[in-house]
């Protein structure tokens, strides 16, 4: 087991990882920018190293500074959290070259999954169902037209290097295709420095369902069930649930089994998430994330298994603590992402939190790094906390969520809490009846927008 882990992240996820390290008796080092000197994870860590000024590229993305911090403090492993360097293959390779363990998969696995064309090809080879589309990059209009005619309109053009929902264009007819292809290519080139794009069938009313997987690096793969993250705004997840209201136990076991054996075949190590669109009873792979997800706590709630403990165990060579047959799903869990944003316009609302009071009681978990008097810096993601609620079934979970949202107080800044208070009372949400477009449509309706 590791002696000392360096946490290369900030906010709620830095604290989340720190808690797991403390439970396992591992010393902790955190790195932080000058803007985060007063952050909770900095206060609670055994050691902290300031690695630079507020902009992420000068601090949380500065590989040299982070490696130097490892060497100064003698950390033998790095947990990257999510975002920042968590899916940076070069970072994983550099750490390996310094004999520091990256708590995550190999640089090569990160690389394969980071290129969407390559990821899709790999998924297909491993027996994972994919969205019908081009086999690889599309180079000209003629090829685009041929593929689109084959799979049928509407189609979506996506950037191979894409992320964060950027560089995607929908073409409803052949007349739209040329413009969509050109726009997607130039957007992708500008945003990612790589203008490779591919085409796939555009699904009209899918749900976003993702499977949590783990590989032990020694050829064993397991799945921890799925999460439904269909409630999105601008392709950003807002509310996540486990299990998905749309799946039954048989479908869960089937898709979970496919993903677990793919992970085993790949020889993958650590946590991963295989993301699908789900429509008319069929799953369509869209991408794989090679890290811990923001929404991992809903899986922890229904399985009772600490996924960060598992990540640390696997990275240290200790293997997984569970076999597939030990993983049982109990009850239902929902996570709401509390962002420091205007609940109507979603514009960031940094500033000082004058009063912060979290709900409590059975089945309630709050993961947050903020406190009363904390000043939210304007430089980073607006997520300030996550409310995770567990109940014996979805109805109990929703009752408890409504109560917890009423108790939650965040004064001094705007947050997305009022949006969630509206959503819990909505009949479609109560019935679990929503797809990836539901929230945008709801927000566009006059009385909510
Ligand atoms: P990114 O990495 O940029 O987030 P993804 O491939 O994960 O890109 O897609 C993000 C979102 O875009 C999906 O959750 C879904 O809402 C939408 N999307 C992607 N591919 C399709 C598709 N083939 N049909 C319909 N919607 C899609």
Tab-separated table of C-alpha atoms and ligand atoms in Angstrom:
chain	number	residue	atom	x	y	z
A	1	UNK	CA	0.000	0.000	0.000
A	2	UNK	CA	1.074	3.594	-0.623
A	3	UNK	CA	2.631	5.662	2.186
A	4	UNK	CA	1.729	9.065	0.802
A	5	UNK	CA	-0.667	10.177	-1.931
A	6	UNK	CA	-0.543	13.555	-3.638
A	7	UNK	CA	-3.959	14.856	-4.695
A	8	UNK	CA	-3.687	16.853	-7.916
A	9	UNK	CA	-7.075	18.539	-7.831
A	10	UNK	CA	-9.209	20.980	-5.859
A	11	UNK	CA	-12.714	21.508	-4.477
A	12	UNK	CA	-15.078	18.751	-3.457
A	13	UNK	CA	-13.198	15.988	-5.269
A	14	UNK	CA	-9.893	16.811	-3.538
A	15	UNK	CA	-11.682	16.485	-0.204
A	16	UNK	CA	-13.407	13.294	-1.335
A	17	UNK	CA	-10.080	11.649	-2.171
A	18	UNK	CA	-8.475	12.988	0.999
A	19	UNK	CA	-11.184	11.321	3.100
A	20	UNK	CA	-10.516	7.962	1.462
A	21	UNK	CA	-6.766	8.312	2.097
A	22	UNK	CA	-7.369	9.131	5.767
A	23	UNK	CA	-9.572	6.069	6.165
A	24	UNK	CA	-6.847	3.903	4.657
A	25	UNK	CA	-4.160	5.420	6.911
A	26	UNK	CA	-2.316	7.017	3.980
A	27	UNK	CA	-0.544	10.372	4.380
A	28	UNK	CA	-1.864	13.138	2.130
A	29	UNK	CA	-0.286	15.975	0.184
A	30	UNK	CA	-2.365	18.513	-1.677
A	31	UNK	CA	-1.180	20.953	-4.292
A	32	UNK	CA	-3.003	24.226	-4.728
A	33	UNK	CA	-2.959	27.553	-6.519
A	34	UNK	CA	-2.608	30.840	-4.639
A	35	UNK	CA	-6.394	31.278	-5.061
A	36	UNK	CA	-7.055	28.117	-3.044
A	37	UNK	CA	-4.858	28.732	-0.001
A	38	UNK	CA	-7.974	28.828	2.225
A	39	UNK	CA	-9.668	25.774	0.735
A	40	UNK	CA	-10.938	23.028	3.034
A	41	UNK	CA	-8.793	20.290	1.503
A	42	UNK	CA	-5.695	22.421	2.062
A	43	UNK	CA	-6.624	22.811	5.723
A	44	UNK	CA	-7.259	19.106	6.230
A	45	UNK	CA	-4.294	17.651	4.344
A	46	UNK	CA	-1.145	16.510	6.135
A	47	UNK	CA	0.978	18.626	3.806
A	48	UNK	CA	0.284	21.205	1.134
A	49	UNK	CA	2.366	22.731	-1.626
A	50	UNK	CA	1.456	25.924	-3.453
A	51	UNK	CA	2.230	25.283	-7.123
A	52	UNK	CA	1.372	28.540	-8.811
A	53	UNK	CA	-0.997	31.399	-9.597
A	54	UNK	CA	-4.773	31.025	-10.110
A	55	UNK	CA	-4.983	30.176	-13.844
A	56	UNK	CA	-5.212	26.370	-14.167
A	57	UNK	CA	-2.515	26.182	-16.837
A	58	UNK	CA	-0.048	27.677	-14.360
A	59	UNK	CA	-1.059	25.490	-11.418
A	60	UNK	CA	-3.442	22.502	-11.620
A	61	UNK	CA	-2.321	21.730	-15.186
A	62	UNK	CA	1.362	22.372	-14.566
A	63	UNK	CA	2.871	18.892	-14.798
A	64	UNK	CA	6.405	19.946	-13.875
A	65	UNK	CA	5.301	21.684	-10.700
A	66	UNK	CA	3.205	18.692	-9.656
A	67	UNK	CA	6.036	16.223	-10.254
A	68	UNK	CA	8.353	18.530	-8.290
A	69	UNK	CA	5.821	18.598	-5.429
A	70	UNK	CA	5.828	14.780	-5.411
A	71	UNK	CA	9.606	14.700	-5.206
A	72	UNK	CA	9.836	17.334	-2.473
A	73	UNK	CA	7.239	15.598	-0.292
A	74	UNK	CA	8.136	12.009	-1.150
A	75	UNK	CA	4.650	11.107	-2.402
A	76	UNK	CA	4.584	7.684	-4.014
A	77	UNK	CA	1.288	8.072	-5.905
A	78	UNK	CA	-0.921	10.766	-7.434
A	79	UNK	CA	-4.718	10.814	-7.485
A	80	UNK	CA	-5.854	13.140	-10.293
A	81	UNK	CA	-9.582	13.368	-9.396
A	82	UNK	CA	-11.645	14.322	-12.464
A	83	UNK	CA	-10.995	17.105	-14.991
A	84	UNK	CA	-7.567	18.807	-14.989
A	85	UNK	CA	-4.893	16.127	-15.669
A	86	UNK	CA	-7.081	13.085	-15.002
A	87	UNK	CA	-7.240	12.067	-18.671
A	88	UNK	CA	-3.841	13.333	-19.726
A	89	UNK	CA	-1.823	10.365	-21.041
A	90	UNK	CA	1.415	12.356	-21.009
A	91	UNK	CA	0.969	13.072	-17.290
A	92	UNK	CA	0.482	9.344	-16.587
A	93	UNK	CA	3.608	8.534	-18.641
A	94	UNK	CA	5.746	11.208	-16.934
A	95	UNK	CA	4.731	10.001	-13.475
A	96	UNK	CA	5.554	6.427	-14.464
A	97	UNK	CA	8.978	7.582	-15.678
A	98	UNK	CA	9.548	9.097	-12.212
A	99	UNK	CA	8.442	5.895	-10.449
A	100	UNK	CA	5.358	7.616	-9.091
A	101	UNK	CA	2.100	5.702	-9.451
A	102	UNK	CA	-0.705	7.390	-11.357
A	103	UNK	CA	-3.955	6.270	-9.715
A	104	UNK	CA	-5.715	5.454	-12.952
A	105	UNK	CA	-5.216	3.389	-16.109
A	106	UNK	CA	-2.054	3.256	-18.235
A	107	UNK	CA	-1.134	6.165	-20.502
A	108	UNK	CA	-1.879	3.929	-23.495
A	109	UNK	CA	-5.430	3.184	-22.366
A	110	UNK	CA	-6.049	6.885	-21.727
A	111	UNK	CA	-4.742	7.650	-25.222
A	112	UNK	CA	-6.973	5.120	-26.982
A	113	UNK	CA	-10.123	6.314	-25.235
A	114	UNK	CA	-9.214	10.001	-25.599
A	115	UNK	CA	-9.446	9.732	-29.380
A	116	UNK	CA	-13.110	9.150	-30.114
A	117	UNK	CA	-12.624	7.442	-33.466
A	118	UNK	CA	-10.088	5.075	-31.932
A	119	UNK	CA	-12.291	4.570	-28.852
A	120	UNK	CA	-15.290	3.647	-30.981
A	121	UNK	CA	-13.226	1.249	-33.061
A	122	UNK	CA	-11.877	-0.386	-29.901
A	123	UNK	CA	-15.349	-0.615	-28.342
A	124	UNK	CA	-16.688	-2.303	-31.460
A	125	UNK	CA	-13.817	-4.797	-31.484
A	126	UNK	CA	-14.542	-5.625	-27.832
A	127	UNK	CA	-18.192	-6.420	-28.564
A	128	UNK	CA	-19.711	-3.187	-27.238
A	129	UNK	CA	-22.683	-1.927	-29.307
A	130	UNK	CA	-21.888	1.401	-31.019
A	131	UNK	CA	-23.917	4.078	-32.823
A	132	UNK	CA	-24.115	3.223	-36.553
A	133	UNK	CA	-21.806	5.525	-38.512
A	134	UNK	CA	-18.563	5.979	-40.417
A	135	UNK	CA	-15.736	3.550	-39.713
A	136	UNK	CA	-13.218	6.295	-39.189
A	137	UNK	CA	-12.615	9.944	-40.060
A	138	UNK	CA	-14.631	11.472	-42.895
A	139	UNK	CA	-12.490	13.293	-45.403
A	140	UNK	CA	-14.799	14.789	-48.010
A	141	UNK	CA	-18.409	15.605	-48.881
A	142	UNK	CA	-18.788	12.603	-51.154
A	143	UNK	CA	-17.845	10.159	-48.402
A	144	UNK	CA	-20.052	12.017	-45.909
A	145	UNK	CA	-23.037	11.770	-48.270
A	146	UNK	CA	-22.444	8.086	-48.899
A	147	UNK	CA	-22.271	7.229	-45.166
A	148	UNK	CA	-25.241	9.450	-44.295
A	149	UNK	CA	-27.386	7.864	-47.009
A	150	UNK	CA	-26.413	4.441	-45.723
A	151	UNK	CA	-27.320	5.079	-42.048
A	152	UNK	CA	-30.190	7.472	-42.812
A	153	UNK	CA	-30.851	11.062	-41.708
A	154	UNK	CA	-30.648	12.793	-39.289
A	155	UNK	CA	-26.918	12.362	-38.703
A	156	UNK	CA	-24.475	14.026	-36.313
A	157	UNK	CA	-20.923	15.064	-37.150
A	158	UNK	CA	-18.575	14.791	-34.188
A	159	UNK	CA	-14.963	15.757	-33.520
A	160	UNK	CA	-12.601	12.874	-32.847
A	161	UNK	CA	-10.744	14.985	-30.295
A	162	UNK	CA	-14.033	16.353	-28.926
A	163	UNK	CA	-15.033	16.951	-25.341
A	164	UNK	CA	-17.482	19.028	-23.359
A	165	UNK	CA	-20.085	18.728	-26.089
A	166	UNK	CA	-18.115	20.914	-28.524
A	167	UNK	CA	-17.619	20.390	-32.257
A	168	UNK	CA	-20.889	18.527	-32.862
A	169	UNK	CA	-23.254	19.373	-35.716
A	170	UNK	CA	-26.550	17.774	-36.699
A	171	UNK	CA	-27.611	17.426	-40.353
A	172	UNK	CA	-31.276	16.616	-40.922
A	173	UNK	CA	-31.114	16.333	-44.715
A	174	UNK	CA	-28.472	15.965	-47.412
A	175	UNK	CA	-28.814	19.709	-48.085
A	176	UNK	CA	-27.506	20.463	-44.536
A	177	UNK	CA	-24.622	18.046	-44.736
A	178	UNK	CA	-21.939	20.077	-46.498
A	179	UNK	CA	-22.283	23.066	-44.185
A	180	UNK	CA	-22.473	20.847	-41.080
A	181	UNK	CA	-19.296	19.034	-42.123
A	182	UNK	CA	-17.375	22.251	-42.785
A	183	UNK	CA	-18.540	23.909	-39.545
A	184	UNK	CA	-17.766	20.858	-37.427
A	185	UNK	CA	-14.313	20.561	-38.999
A	186	UNK	CA	-13.374	24.191	-38.485
A	187	UNK	CA	-14.758	24.257	-34.923
A	188	UNK	CA	-12.851	21.092	-34.076
A	189	UNK	CA	-9.651	22.466	-35.594
A	190	UNK	CA	-9.960	25.704	-33.640
A	191	UNK	CA	-10.949	24.102	-30.325
A	192	UNK	CA	-8.758	20.980	-30.292
A	193	UNK	CA	-6.045	21.570	-32.903
A	194	UNK	CA	-7.296	18.437	-34.712
A	195	UNK	CA	-10.017	18.692	-37.352
A	196	UNK	CA	-10.727	14.960	-37.720
A	197	UNK	CA	-14.497	14.363	-37.627
A	198	UNK	CA	-16.743	11.339	-38.000
A	199	UNK	CA	-20.424	10.751	-38.686
A	200	UNK	CA	-22.997	8.837	-36.750
A	201	UNK	CA	-26.739	8.365	-36.671
A	202	UNK	CA	-28.398	11.140	-34.660
A	203	UNK	CA	-30.685	9.627	-32.042
A	204	UNK	CA	-33.799	11.750	-31.439
A	205	UNK	CA	-34.892	10.801	-27.925
A	206	UNK	CA	-32.172	8.857	-26.177
A	207	UNK	CA	-31.355	8.609	-22.504
A	208	UNK	CA	-27.753	8.923	-21.349
A	209	UNK	CA	-26.905	5.748	-19.475
A	210	UNK	CA	-23.363	4.962	-18.341
A	211	UNK	CA	-21.859	1.838	-16.841
A	212	UNK	CA	-19.317	2.050	-14.002
A	213	UNK	CA	-16.549	-0.446	-14.616
A	214	UNK	CA	-13.316	-1.435	-12.917
A	215	UNK	CA	-10.376	-3.448	-14.151
A	216	UNK	CA	-7.785	-4.932	-11.809
A	217	UNK	CA	-5.020	-4.687	-14.419
A	218	UNK	CA	-4.574	-8.447	-14.285
A	219	UNK	CA	-7.315	-9.384	-16.713
A	220	UNK	CA	-10.324	-9.168	-14.415
A	221	UNK	CA	-13.188	-6.743	-15.037
A	222	UNK	CA	-16.324	-5.990	-13.038
A	223	UNK	CA	-19.227	-3.588	-13.387
A	224	UNK	CA	-20.987	-1.606	-10.666
A	225	UNK	CA	-24.248	-1.105	-12.544
A	226	UNK	CA	-25.316	2.013	-14.368
A	227	UNK	CA	-26.148	5.645	-13.810
A	228	UNK	CA	-28.771	7.615	-15.695
A	229	UNK	CA	-27.465	11.098	-16.498
A	230	UNK	CA	-30.114	12.163	-19.002
A	231	UNK	CA	-30.931	15.429	-17.245
A	232	UNK	CA	-28.435	17.704	-18.998
A	233	UNK	CA	-28.064	21.299	-19.988
A	234	UNK	CA	-25.725	22.057	-22.905
A	235	UNK	CA	-24.477	18.458	-22.656
A	236	UNK	CA	-23.528	19.065	-19.013
A	237	UNK	CA	-25.006	16.679	-16.453
A	238	UNK	CA	-27.187	18.275	-13.807
A	239	UNK	CA	-28.877	15.369	-11.961
A	240	UNK	CA	-27.836	11.710	-11.925
A	241	UNK	CA	-29.492	8.556	-10.678
A	242	UNK	CA	-28.667	4.940	-9.970
A	243	UNK	CA	-30.231	2.713	-11.039
A	244	UNK	CA	-31.673	4.115	-14.247
A	245	UNK	CA	-35.477	4.361	-14.070
A	246	UNK	CA	-35.496	2.995	-17.638
A	247	UNK	CA	-33.712	-0.341	-17.146
A	248	UNK	CA	-34.772	-3.632	-15.618
A	249	UNK	CA	-32.452	-6.079	-13.861
A	250	UNK	CA	-32.047	-8.199	-16.981
A	251	UNK	CA	-30.951	-5.270	-19.189
A	252	UNK	CA	-28.630	-4.084	-16.398
A	253	UNK	CA	-26.953	-7.484	-16.165
A	254	UNK	CA	-26.679	-7.753	-19.954
A	255	UNK	CA	-25.022	-4.385	-20.633
A	256	UNK	CA	-22.978	-4.607	-17.420
A	257	UNK	CA	-21.705	-8.027	-18.460
A	258	UNK	CA	-20.707	-6.781	-21.924
A	259	UNK	CA	-18.786	-3.860	-20.382
A	260	UNK	CA	-17.077	-5.958	-17.694
A	261	UNK	CA	-15.790	-8.485	-20.192
A	262	UNK	CA	-14.596	-5.710	-22.540
A	263	UNK	CA	-12.611	-4.210	-19.652
A	264	UNK	CA	-11.142	-7.622	-18.858
A	265	UNK	CA	-10.129	-8.165	-22.519
A	266	UNK	CA	-8.542	-4.741	-22.622
A	267	UNK	CA	-6.441	-5.524	-19.508
A	268	UNK	CA	-7.664	-2.217	-18.135
A	269	UNK	CA	-6.650	-1.031	-14.684
A	270	UNK	CA	-8.731	1.123	-12.350
A	271	UNK	CA	-12.053	2.944	-12.653
A	272	UNK	CA	-13.736	3.737	-15.941
A	273	UNK	CA	-17.121	4.743	-17.245
A	274	UNK	CA	-18.552	3.476	-20.498
A	275	UNK	CA	-21.118	5.957	-21.761
A	276	UNK	CA	-24.096	5.017	-23.912
A	277	UNK	CA	-27.102	6.577	-25.491
A	278	UNK	CA	-30.114	4.326	-24.903
A	279	UNK	CA	-33.143	4.376	-27.183
A	280	UNK	CA	-35.911	1.840	-27.861
A	281	UNK	CA	-34.258	-0.805	-25.735
A	282	UNK	CA	-30.864	-0.541	-27.500
A	283	UNK	CA	-27.536	0.711	-26.176
A	284	UNK	CA	-25.164	2.765	-28.344
A	285	UNK	CA	-21.612	3.454	-27.100
A	286	UNK	CA	-20.559	7.123	-27.309
A	287	UNK	CA	-17.383	7.313	-25.261
A	288	UNK	CA	-15.377	5.975	-22.350
A	289	UNK	CA	-14.048	8.126	-19.516
A	290	UNK	CA	-10.880	6.750	-17.984
A	291	UNK	CA	-11.262	8.301	-14.536
A	292	UNK	CA	-13.562	8.766	-11.563
A	293	UNK	CA	-16.789	10.599	-12.484
A	294	UNK	CA	-18.396	13.509	-10.637
A	295	UNK	CA	-21.491	11.341	-10.189
A	296	UNK	CA	-19.732	8.269	-8.712
A	297	UNK	CA	-21.435	8.688	-5.280
A	298	UNK	CA	-24.817	7.449	-6.546
A	299	UNK	CA	-23.118	4.151	-7.392
A	300	UNK	CA	-21.474	4.103	-3.961
A	301	UNK	CA	-24.868	4.700	-2.340
A	302	UNK	CA	-26.554	1.711	-3.960
A	303	UNK	CA	-23.574	-0.675	-3.734
A	304	UNK	CA	-22.116	0.427	-0.363
A	305	UNK	CA	-18.643	0.265	-1.924
A	306	UNK	CA	-16.145	3.128	-1.722
A	307	UNK	CA	-14.885	3.513	-5.294
A	308	UNK	CA	-11.890	5.646	-4.318
A	309	UNK	CA	-10.736	2.906	-1.912
A	310	UNK	CA	-10.972	0.501	-4.846
A	311	UNK	CA	-8.986	2.838	-7.114
A	312	UNK	CA	-6.209	3.098	-4.529
A	313	UNK	CA	-6.198	-0.669	-3.896
A	314	UNK	CA	-5.979	-1.488	-7.601
A	315	UNK	CA	-3.249	1.106	-8.272
A	316	UNK	CA	-1.152	-0.237	-5.395
A	317	UNK	CA	-1.362	-3.769	-6.817
A	318	UNK	CA	-3.768	-5.047	-4.165
A	319	UNK	CA	-6.566	-5.844	-6.632
A	320	UNK	CA	-10.268	-5.246	-6.190
A	321	UNK	CA	-11.886	-6.007	-2.818
A	322	UNK	CA	-14.969	-7.452	-4.523
A	323	UNK	CA	-15.934	-9.975	-7.169
A	324	UNK	CA	-18.881	-9.417	-9.493
A	325	UNK	CA	-21.138	-11.637	-7.377
A	326	UNK	CA	-20.410	-9.512	-4.261
A	327	UNK	CA	-21.770	-6.350	-5.904
A	328	UNK	CA	-25.449	-5.943	-5.008
A	329	UNK	CA	-27.712	-2.991	-5.788
A	330	UNK	CA	-29.791	-1.737	-2.873
A	331	UNK	CA	-32.437	0.955	-3.223
A	332	UNK	CA	-32.155	4.093	-5.295
A	333	UNK	CA	-29.874	7.149	-5.247
A	334	UNK	CA	-30.024	10.611	-6.814
A	335	UNK	CA	-27.326	13.283	-7.020
A	336	UNK	CA	-27.956	16.992	-7.582
A	337	UNK	CA	-25.015	19.144	-8.653
A	338	UNK	CA	-25.057	22.376	-6.666
A	339	UNK	CA	-23.369	24.995	-8.833
A	340	UNK	CA	-22.575	28.598	-7.959
A	341	UNK	CA	-24.705	29.785	-10.870
A	342	UNK	CA	-27.846	31.722	-11.535
A	343	UNK	CA	-30.598	29.037	-11.629
A	344	UNK	CA	-32.247	30.730	-14.637
A	345	UNK	CA	-29.363	31.854	-16.828
A	346	UNK	CA	-26.648	29.511	-15.459
A	347	UNK	CA	-24.121	32.337	-15.459
A	348	UNK	CA	-21.448	31.768	-12.798
A	349	UNK	CA	-22.017	33.494	-9.470
A	350	UNK	CA	-18.723	33.532	-7.584
A	351	UNK	CA	-18.413	35.481	-4.324
A	352	UNK	CA	-18.496	34.923	-0.579
A	353	UNK	CA	-20.809	32.322	0.937
A	354	UNK	CA	-22.164	34.109	3.989
A	355	UNK	CA	-23.991	31.105	5.392
A	356	UNK	CA	-23.720	27.413	4.472
A	357	UNK	CA	-25.935	24.832	6.139
A	358	UNK	CA	-26.172	21.283	4.840
A	359	UNK	CA	-29.069	18.863	5.314
A	360	UNK	CA	-28.631	15.702	7.371
A	361	UNK	CA	-30.453	12.576	8.433
A	362	UNK	CA	-30.727	9.043	7.109
A	363	UNK	CA	-29.671	8.566	3.499
A	364	UNK	CA	-28.173	12.041	3.006
A	365	UNK	CA	-24.619	12.715	1.846
A	366	UNK	CA	-23.159	16.099	0.985
A	367	UNK	CA	-19.771	16.245	-0.771
A	368	UNK	CA	-18.538	19.807	-0.742
A	369	UNK	CA	-15.383	21.739	-0.031
A	370	UNK	CA	-17.054	25.021	0.927
A	371	UNK	CA	-18.061	26.509	4.296
A	372	UNK	CA	-19.650	29.652	5.770
A	373	UNK	CA	-17.356	32.577	5.000
A	374	UNK	CA	-15.678	30.806	2.055
A	375	UNK	CA	-14.922	33.006	-0.933
A	376	UNK	CA	-15.477	31.163	-4.229
A	377	UNK	CA	-12.671	32.089	-6.608
A	378	UNK	CA	-13.820	33.023	-10.127
A	379	UNK	CA	-11.209	30.924	-11.926
A	380	UNK	CA	-12.594	27.407	-11.802
A	381	UNK	CA	-15.607	25.174	-12.371
A	382	UNK	CA	-18.766	26.414	-10.636
A	383	UNK	CA	-19.562	23.128	-8.859
A	384	UNK	CA	-19.570	23.859	-5.111
A	385	UNK	CA	-21.116	20.685	-3.832
A	386	UNK	CA	-23.170	17.593	-4.491
A	387	UNK	CA	-26.231	16.416	-2.622
A	388	UNK	CA	-26.588	12.642	-2.779
A	389	UNK	CA	-29.725	11.018	-1.419
A	390	UNK	CA	-30.388	7.310	-0.944
A	391	UNK	CA	-33.707	5.594	-0.258
A	392	UNK	CA	-35.033	2.014	-0.286
A	393	UNK	CA	-36.753	2.766	-3.576
A	394	UNK	CA	-37.110	5.718	-5.958
A	395	UNK	CA	-40.244	7.044	-4.266
A	396	UNK	CA	-38.575	7.158	-0.856
A	397	UNK	CA	-35.469	8.685	-2.426
A	398	UNK	CA	-37.517	11.496	-4.004
A	399	UNK	CA	-39.366	12.197	-0.700
A	400	UNK	CA	-36.065	12.430	1.114
A	401	UNK	CA	-34.536	14.586	-1.633
A	402	UNK	CA	-37.388	17.085	-1.427
A	403	UNK	CA	-36.910	17.364	2.337
A	404	UNK	CA	-33.106	17.678	2.044
A	405	UNK	CA	-33.373	20.431	-0.589
A	406	UNK	CA	-35.660	22.383	1.755
A	407	UNK	CA	-33.042	22.187	4.519
A	408	UNK	CA	-30.103	23.204	2.342
A	409	UNK	CA	-29.042	26.847	2.872
A	410	UNK	CA	-26.424	28.637	0.779
A	411	UNK	CA	-26.525	32.411	1.322
A	412	UNK	CA	-24.496	35.174	-0.310
A	413	UNK	CA	-24.324	33.713	-3.828
A	414	UNK	CA	-26.755	32.279	-6.366
A	415	UNK	CA	-26.955	28.500	-6.719
A	416	UNK	CA	-28.843	25.894	-8.710
A	417	UNK	CA	-30.763	24.756	-5.585
A	418	UNK	CA	-34.043	26.464	-6.703
A	419	UNK	CA	-33.938	24.494	-9.981
A	420	UNK	CA	-33.806	21.193	-8.079
A	421	UNK	CA	-36.645	22.300	-5.782
A	422	UNK	CA	-38.728	22.796	-8.958
A	423	UNK	CA	-37.632	19.515	-10.500
A	424	UNK	CA	-38.579	17.310	-7.512
A	425	UNK	CA	-42.163	18.511	-7.862
A	426	UNK	CA	-42.404	17.784	-11.592
A	427	UNK	CA	-44.538	14.800	-12.652
A	428	UNK	CA	-42.167	13.686	-15.460
A	429	UNK	CA	-39.261	13.640	-13.020
A	430	UNK	CA	-41.395	11.853	-10.425
A	431	UNK	CA	-42.126	9.183	-13.043
A	432	UNK	CA	-38.526	9.014	-14.277
A	433	UNK	CA	-39.906	9.891	-17.677
A	434	UNK	CA	-37.267	12.060	-19.387
A	435	UNK	CA	-34.645	11.932	-22.154
A	436	UNK	CA	-31.499	13.988	-22.844
A	437	UNK	CA	-33.541	16.890	-24.261
A	438	UNK	CA	-36.103	17.096	-21.441
A	439	UNK	CA	-34.323	19.677	-19.275
A	440	UNK	CA	-33.553	22.083	-22.132
A	441	UNK	CA	-37.205	21.981	-23.208
A	442	UNK	CA	-38.358	22.505	-19.622
A	443	UNK	CA	-36.052	25.505	-19.203
A	444	UNK	CA	-37.230	26.981	-22.510
A	445	UNK	CA	-40.852	26.994	-21.331
A	446	UNK	CA	-41.691	30.500	-20.293
A	447	UNK	CA	-42.726	29.995	-16.676
A	448	UNK	CA	-39.478	28.235	-15.793
A	449	UNK	CA	-36.963	30.138	-17.888
B	1	LIG	P1	-18.423	15.008	-25.310
B	1	LIG	O1	-17.174	14.212	-25.064
B	1	LIG	O2	-18.146	16.278	-26.057
B	1	LIG	O3	-19.239	15.197	-24.080
B	1	LIG	P2	-20.159	12.805	-26.231
B	1	LIG	O4	-19.853	11.917	-27.375
B	1	LIG	O5	-20.020	12.228	-24.867
B	1	LIG	O6	-19.284	14.157	-26.371
B	1	LIG	O7	-21.613	13.373	-26.416
B	1	LIG	C1	-22.124	14.348	-25.532
B	1	LIG	C2	-23.611	14.453	-25.670
B	1	LIG	O8	-23.967	14.784	-27.035
B	1	LIG	C3	-24.379	13.177	-25.382
B	1	LIG	O9	-24.635	12.984	-23.987
B	1	LIG	C4	-25.652	13.452	-26.161
B	1	LIG	O10	-26.451	14.373	-25.434
B	1	LIG	C5	-25.167	14.151	-27.427
B	1	LIG	N1	-24.878	13.157	-28.503
B	1	LIG	C6	-23.679	12.617	-28.827
B	1	LIG	N2	-23.786	11.725	-29.848
B	1	LIG	C7	-25.108	11.701	-30.197
B	1	LIG	C8	-25.874	10.975	-31.171
B	1	LIG	N3	-25.332	10.083	-31.996
B	1	LIG	N4	-27.224	11.213	-31.224
B	1	LIG	C9	-27.798	12.102	-30.387
B	1	LIG	N5	-27.135	12.815	-29.462
B	1	LIG	C10	-25.803	12.632	-29.347
